[in-house]
N, CA and C of each residue as an Amber inpcrd file, in Angstrom:
protein
   363
 102.6270000  77.5870000 182.2150000 103.6280000  77.5440000 181.1550000
 103.3330000  78.5770000 180.0890000 104.3900000  79.0530000 179.4760000
 104.2940000  80.0250000 178.3940000 104.8690000  79.4000000 177.1310000
 104.1620000  79.5340000 176.0350000 104.6480000  79.0360000 174.7590000
 104.7200000  80.1780000 173.7570000 105.7730000  80.1520000 172.9460000
 105.9110000  81.0860000 171.8260000 105.9910000  80.2540000 170.5470000
 105.2280000  80.6350000 169.5620000 105.2270000  79.9230000 168.2960000
 105.3510000  80.9150000 167.1490000 106.3790000  80.6940000 166.3140000
 106.5950000  81.5510000 165.1540000 105.9050000  80.9710000 163.9240000
 105.6240000  81.8390000 162.9700000 105.0970000  81.4170000 161.6770000
 105.4820000  82.4560000 160.6400000 105.3410000  82.0820000 159.3670000
 105.5640000  83.0300000 158.2840000 106.8690000  82.8500000 157.5300000
 107.7000000  81.9170000 157.9800000 108.9440000  81.6910000 157.2560000
 108.6940000  80.9910000 155.9280000 109.7650000  80.8640000 155.1470000
 109.6340000  80.1860000 153.8670000 110.7750000  80.5150000 152.9400000
 110.5640000  80.1820000 151.6700000 111.5570000  80.4230000 150.6230000
 111.1130000  81.6170000 149.7900000 112.0200000  82.5540000 149.5850000
 111.7040000  83.7570000 148.8230000 112.9280000  84.1510000 148.0000000
 112.6960000  84.7810000 146.8730000 113.7950000  85.2560000 146.0420000
 114.3690000  86.5480000 146.6110000 115.6160000  86.7950000 146.3210000
 116.2550000  88.0330000 146.7410000 115.4320000  89.2280000 146.2660000
 115.2740000  90.2030000 147.1470000 114.4610000  91.3620000 146.8520000
 113.0230000  91.2260000 147.3040000 112.6420000  90.0210000 147.6790000
 111.2700000  89.7790000 148.1100000 111.0420000  90.1340000 149.5600000
 109.8290000  89.8060000 150.0410000 109.4140000  90.1570000 151.3950000
 108.7830000  88.9690000 152.0920000 108.9080000  88.9500000 153.3950000
 108.2190000  87.9920000 154.2470000 107.7950000  88.7070000 155.5140000
 106.7220000  88.2060000 156.1240000 106.2920000  88.7360000 157.4100000
 106.2280000  87.6000000 158.4110000 107.0400000  87.6820000 159.4390000
 107.0410000  86.6830000 160.4910000 106.1150000  87.1210000 161.6260000
 105.4830000  86.1380000 162.2390000 104.6470000  86.3800000 163.4090000
 105.0860000  85.4650000 164.5360000 104.8980000  85.9130000 165.7480000
 105.1930000  85.0950000 166.9310000 104.1190000  85.3670000 167.9670000
 103.3900000  84.3220000 168.3160000 102.3000000  84.4440000 169.2770000
 102.7010000  83.8000000 170.5940000 102.5030000  84.5330000 171.6680000
 102.7420000  84.0040000 173.0100000 101.4100000  83.5720000 173.6130000
 101.4200000  82.4100000 174.2620000 100.1970000  81.9010000 174.8750000
 100.5290000  81.1980000 176.1780000  99.4810000  80.8940000 176.9340000
  99.6750000  80.2190000 178.2100000  99.4330000  81.1640000 179.3610000
 100.1480000  80.9310000 180.4480000  99.9880000  81.7460000 181.6450000
 100.7830000  83.0400000 181.4820000 100.0950000  84.1140000 181.1370000
 100.7560000  85.3950000 180.8780000 100.0670000  86.4950000 181.6640000
 100.8400000  87.1470000 182.5330000 100.3320000  88.3410000 183.2050000
 100.7380000  89.5850000 182.4230000 101.9970000  89.6200000 182.0230000
 102.4860000  90.7610000 181.2350000 103.6830000  90.3300000 180.3980000
 103.8750000  91.0400000 179.2980000 105.0230000  90.8160000 178.4340000
 105.7930000  92.1190000 178.3290000 107.0720000  92.0720000 178.6240000
 107.8950000  93.2750000 178.5330000 108.5110000  93.3250000 177.1370000
 109.8120000  93.2390000 177.0500000 110.4560000  93.3240000 175.7400000
 110.2070000  92.0590000 174.9270000 110.1340000  92.2430000 173.6220000
 110.0580000  91.1280000 172.6770000 111.1310000  91.3590000 171.6210000
 111.6080000  90.2760000 171.0460000 112.7290000  90.4150000 170.1220000
 112.7300000  89.2890000 169.1030000 113.4290000  89.5460000 168.0140000
 113.7010000  88.5240000 167.0000000 115.2070000  88.3080000 166.9360000
 115.6000000  87.0430000 166.9170000 116.9890000  86.6370000 166.7330000
 117.0450000  85.7550000 165.4890000 118.2510000  85.6000000 164.9650000
 118.4260000  84.6650000 163.8650000 119.7790000  83.9770000 163.9910000
 119.8420000  82.7830000 163.4270000 121.0920000  82.0390000 163.4260000
 121.2240000  81.2860000 162.1160000 122.2850000  81.5990000 161.4020000
 122.5830000  80.9160000 160.1500000 123.5260000  79.7500000 160.4410000
 123.5580000  78.7500000 159.5710000 124.4500000  77.5960000 159.7950000
 125.8950000  78.0300000 159.9510000 126.5450000  77.5680000 161.0020000
 127.9470000  77.8730000 161.2260000 128.2190000  79.2520000 161.7730000
 127.1520000  79.9910000 162.0860000 127.3310000  81.3500000 162.6010000
 126.7030000  81.4880000 163.9840000 127.1330000  82.5150000 164.7100000
 126.5650000  82.7770000 166.0200000 125.1790000  83.3820000 165.8900000
 124.3970000  83.2040000 166.9360000 123.0790000  83.8170000 166.9740000
 123.2170000  85.3300000 166.9570000 122.3430000  85.9810000 166.2080000
 122.3940000  87.4340000 166.0260000 121.0690000  88.0580000 166.4530000
 121.1480000  89.1190000 167.2270000 119.9550000  89.8780000 167.5810000
 119.5570000  90.7270000 166.3860000 118.3430000  90.5450000 165.9080000
 117.8700000  91.2490000 164.7190000 117.1540000  92.5380000 165.0960000
 116.1900000  92.4420000 166.0240000 115.4020000  93.6190000 166.3770000
 114.7370000  93.3870000 167.7260000 114.5200000  94.4950000 168.4400000
 113.8220000  94.4300000 169.7240000 112.7310000  95.4890000 169.7670000
 111.7300000  95.2380000 170.6020000 110.6660000  96.2110000 170.8080000
 110.2160000  96.1220000 172.2620000 110.0980000  97.2780000 172.9000000
 109.6460000  97.3000000 174.2880000 108.1200000  97.2630000 174.3400000
 107.5940000  97.1220000 175.5410000 106.1380000  97.1200000 175.6990000
 105.5380000  98.4550000 175.2730000 106.3340000  99.5090000 175.3220000
 105.8540000 100.8140000 174.9100000 106.0490000 101.1180000 173.4360000
 106.7180000 100.2020000 172.7390000 106.8560000 100.3500000 171.2940000
 108.2050000 100.8850000 170.8140000 109.1390000 101.1100000 171.7110000
 110.4700000 101.5560000 171.2830000 111.2030000 100.4010000 170.6190000
 111.8860000 100.7070000 169.5200000 112.5160000  99.6640000 168.7280000
 114.0090000  99.8930000 168.5500000 114.7090000  98.7940000 168.3030000
 116.1180000  98.8390000 167.9370000 116.3930000  97.7480000 166.9180000
 117.3490000  98.0060000 166.0420000 117.6500000  97.0690000 164.9540000
 119.1510000  96.8450000 164.8300000 119.4900000  95.6600000 164.3640000
 120.8600000  95.4100000 163.9630000 121.1700000  96.2560000 162.7350000
 122.4140000  96.6920000 162.6210000 122.7880000  97.5290000 161.4820000
 122.5130000  96.8170000 160.1570000 122.6430000  95.5090000 160.1590000
 122.4980000  94.7430000 158.9180000 121.0730000  94.7370000 158.3760000
 120.0830000  95.1090000 159.2070000 118.6920000  95.0550000 158.7460000
 118.0050000  96.4110000 158.7850000 118.6930000  97.4360000 159.2820000
 118.0840000  98.7620000 159.3680000 117.6200000  99.2370000 158.0000000
 116.4140000  99.7670000 157.9700000 115.8520000 100.2630000 156.7250000
 115.1650000  99.1990000 155.8940000 115.3490000  97.9230000 156.2530000
 114.7120000  96.8250000 155.5060000 113.7000000  96.0560000 156.3540000
 113.9800000  95.9050000 157.6290000 113.1080000  95.1460000 158.5290000
 112.3790000  96.0990000 159.4690000 111.1530000  95.7240000 159.8370000
 110.3720000  96.4890000 160.8030000 109.7640000  95.5380000 161.8250000
 110.0400000  95.8070000 163.0970000 109.4400000  95.0150000 164.1680000
 108.2490000  95.7830000 164.7290000 107.1890000  95.0530000 165.0410000
 106.0050000  95.6690000 165.6350000 105.3400000  94.6430000 166.5420000
 104.3820000  95.0850000 167.3280000 103.7010000  94.1630000 168.2290000
 102.2660000  94.5830000 168.4300000 101.4430000  93.5940000 168.7570000
 100.0530000  93.8140000 169.1120000  99.9060000  93.2760000 170.5300000
  99.9000000  94.1790000 171.5000000  99.8700000  93.7420000 172.8980000
  98.5780000  93.0070000 173.2440000  97.4890000  93.3810000 172.6080000
  96.2160000  92.7200000 172.8870000  96.2230000  91.2580000 172.4350000
  97.0680000  90.9700000 171.4310000  97.1350000  89.6110000 170.8970000
  98.4050000  88.8830000 171.3340000  99.2120000  89.5170000 172.1890000
 100.4730000  88.9200000 172.6390000 101.3180000  88.4640000 171.4600000
 101.3870000  89.2930000 170.4510000 102.0350000  88.9220000 169.2010000
 103.0780000  89.9570000 168.7960000 104.1900000  89.4600000 168.2870000
 105.2230000  90.3180000 167.7230000 105.4140000  89.9290000 166.2670000
 105.6700000  90.9230000 165.4410000 105.8270000  90.7190000 163.9980000
 107.2110000  91.1880000 163.5540000 107.6490000  90.6350000 162.4350000
 108.8630000  91.1220000 161.7940000 108.5760000  91.1940000 160.2980000
 108.4190000  92.4040000 159.8060000 108.2420000  92.6170000 158.3690000
 109.6210000  92.7370000 157.7450000 109.9090000  91.8580000 156.8140000
 111.2310000  91.8140000 156.1910000 111.0920000  92.1230000 154.7070000
 111.6720000  93.2330000 154.2870000 111.6410000  93.6590000 152.8900000
 113.0440000  93.6520000 152.3040000 113.1170000  93.6920000 150.9950000
 114.4130000  93.7240000 150.2980000 115.3440000  92.6380000 150.8330000
 114.8140000  91.4400000 150.9090000 115.5890000  90.3450000 151.4860000
 116.8060000  89.9980000 150.6420000 117.8590000  89.6010000 151.3360000
 119.1270000  89.2400000 150.7000000 119.4590000  87.7850000 151.0590000
 120.2600000  87.1240000 150.2440000 120.6520000  85.7420000 150.5900000
 121.2920000  85.6370000 151.9670000 121.9870000  86.6660000 152.3960000
 122.6240000  86.6320000 153.7220000 121.6270000  86.7470000 154.8680000
 120.3630000  86.9830000 154.5600000 119.3160000  86.9650000 155.5870000
 118.8450000  85.5380000 155.8780000 119.3090000  84.5870000 155.1070000
 118.9180000  83.1930000 155.3130000 119.3580000  82.7120000 156.6910000
 118.3930000  82.1960000 157.4560000 118.6720000  81.7710000 158.8320000
 117.3930000  81.1950000 159.4310000 117.5490000  80.6070000 160.6110000
 116.3980000  80.2740000 161.4440000 116.1160000  81.4900000 162.3180000
 114.8920000  81.9750000 162.2590000 114.4910000  83.1510000 163.0260000
 113.6760000  82.6860000 164.2360000 114.0870000  83.1680000 165.4130000
 113.4070000  82.8020000 166.6490000 112.9620000  84.0560000 167.3740000
 111.7850000  83.9910000 167.9850000 111.3480000  85.1210000 168.7910000
 111.6400000  84.8440000 170.2640000 111.7760000  85.9230000 170.9700000
 112.0880000  85.8950000 172.3990000 111.2090000  86.9190000 173.0850000
 110.7140000  86.5730000 174.2640000 109.8850000  87.5080000 175.0090000
 110.1860000  87.3990000 176.4960000 110.2020000  88.5360000 177.1530000
 110.3540000  88.5780000 178.6130000 108.9490000  88.6120000 179.1960000
 108.5490000  87.5100000 179.8200000 107.1700000  87.3210000 180.2550000
 107.0940000  87.1400000 181.7660000 106.1430000  87.8330000 182.3750000
 105.8040000  87.5810000 183.7670000 104.5530000  86.7070000 183.7720000
 104.6680000  85.4520000 184.1720000 103.5080000  84.5670000 184.1200000
 102.4010000  84.9510000 185.1050000 102.7920000  85.5380000 186.2180000
 101.8300000  85.9220000 187.2510000 102.1490000  87.3330000 187.7370000
 101.1850000  87.9220000 188.4460000 101.3740000  89.3000000 188.8930000
 102.5320000  89.4290000 189.8830000 102.8290000  88.3350000 190.5900000
 103.8780000  88.3940000 191.5980000 105.2270000  87.9110000 191.0800000
 105.2830000  87.4600000 189.8510000 106.5260000  86.8770000 189.3470000
 107.3210000  87.9030000 188.5490000 108.6200000  87.6930000 188.4750000
 109.4820000  88.5560000 187.6880000 109.4510000  88.0950000 186.2390000
 109.9710000  88.9450000 185.3540000 110.0430000  88.5780000 183.9450000
 111.0270000  87.4140000 183.7650000 110.6280000  86.4780000 182.9230000
 111.4960000  85.3720000 182.5450000 111.5780000  85.3200000 181.0260000
 112.7260000  84.9370000 180.4800000 112.8490000  84.8540000 179.0100000
 112.2660000  83.5540000 178.4700000 111.4890000  83.6630000 177.4190000
 110.9360000  82.5010000 176.7330000 111.2970000  82.5870000 175.2630000
 111.4420000  81.4090000 174.6460000 111.8520000  81.3270000 173.2480000
 110.8850000  80.4730000 172.4460000 110.7050000  80.8560000 171.1900000
 109.9910000  80.0090000 170.2570000 110.9520000  79.0250000 169.6220000
 110.4360000  77.9860000 168.9390000 111.2930000  76.9750000 168.3170000
 111.9970000  77.4760000 167.0630000 111.4460000  78.5070000 166.4390000
 112.0870000  79.0600000 165.2580000 111.3480000  78.7480000 163.9700000
 111.5950000  79.5800000 162.9660000 111.0370000  79.3790000 161.6260000
 112.1440000  79.6640000 160.6180000 112.2300000  78.8160000 159.6100000
 113.3070000  78.9310000 158.6160000 112.9600000  79.9830000 157.5730000
 113.8990000  80.8510000 157.3100000 113.7940000  81.8160000 156.2160000
 114.9580000  81.5380000 155.2640000 114.6170000  81.2930000 154.0040000
 115.6350000  81.0280000 152.9950000 115.4520000  82.0040000 151.8460000
 116.5060000  82.7350000 151.5280000 116.4660000  83.7250000 150.4520000
 117.3860000  83.2480000 149.3410000 116.8060000  83.0130000 148.1780000
 117.5880000  82.5300000 147.0500000 118.0750000  83.7060000 146.2070000
 119.2300000  83.5170000 145.5920000 119.8160000  84.6020000 144.7790000
 119.3740000  84.5110000 143.3320000
């Protein structure tokens, strides 16, 4: 089994910063792409940022220039540095990873339970 656990969420004032972490553990042979998603109440889930195993990144237009995704492959961890936070960034943030549990298995998507980020105005 593979588990993903996020941490680092909380309450912050507009203009502030938070750093989210997501650690993957369990039966892991390799991790391909990793990503952060978010979902606000009453809204659809939104892809925030992605990073490949080689470090290539992509961002939603709404967070470009404010958020930075990074990863530590040795620690099976993905980070999301969030700066200049806005009230509209308030959401549950979940990480996603494409993981091959064994050398012979294909990548499968795994999700963390999520961490709440609340930005007050």
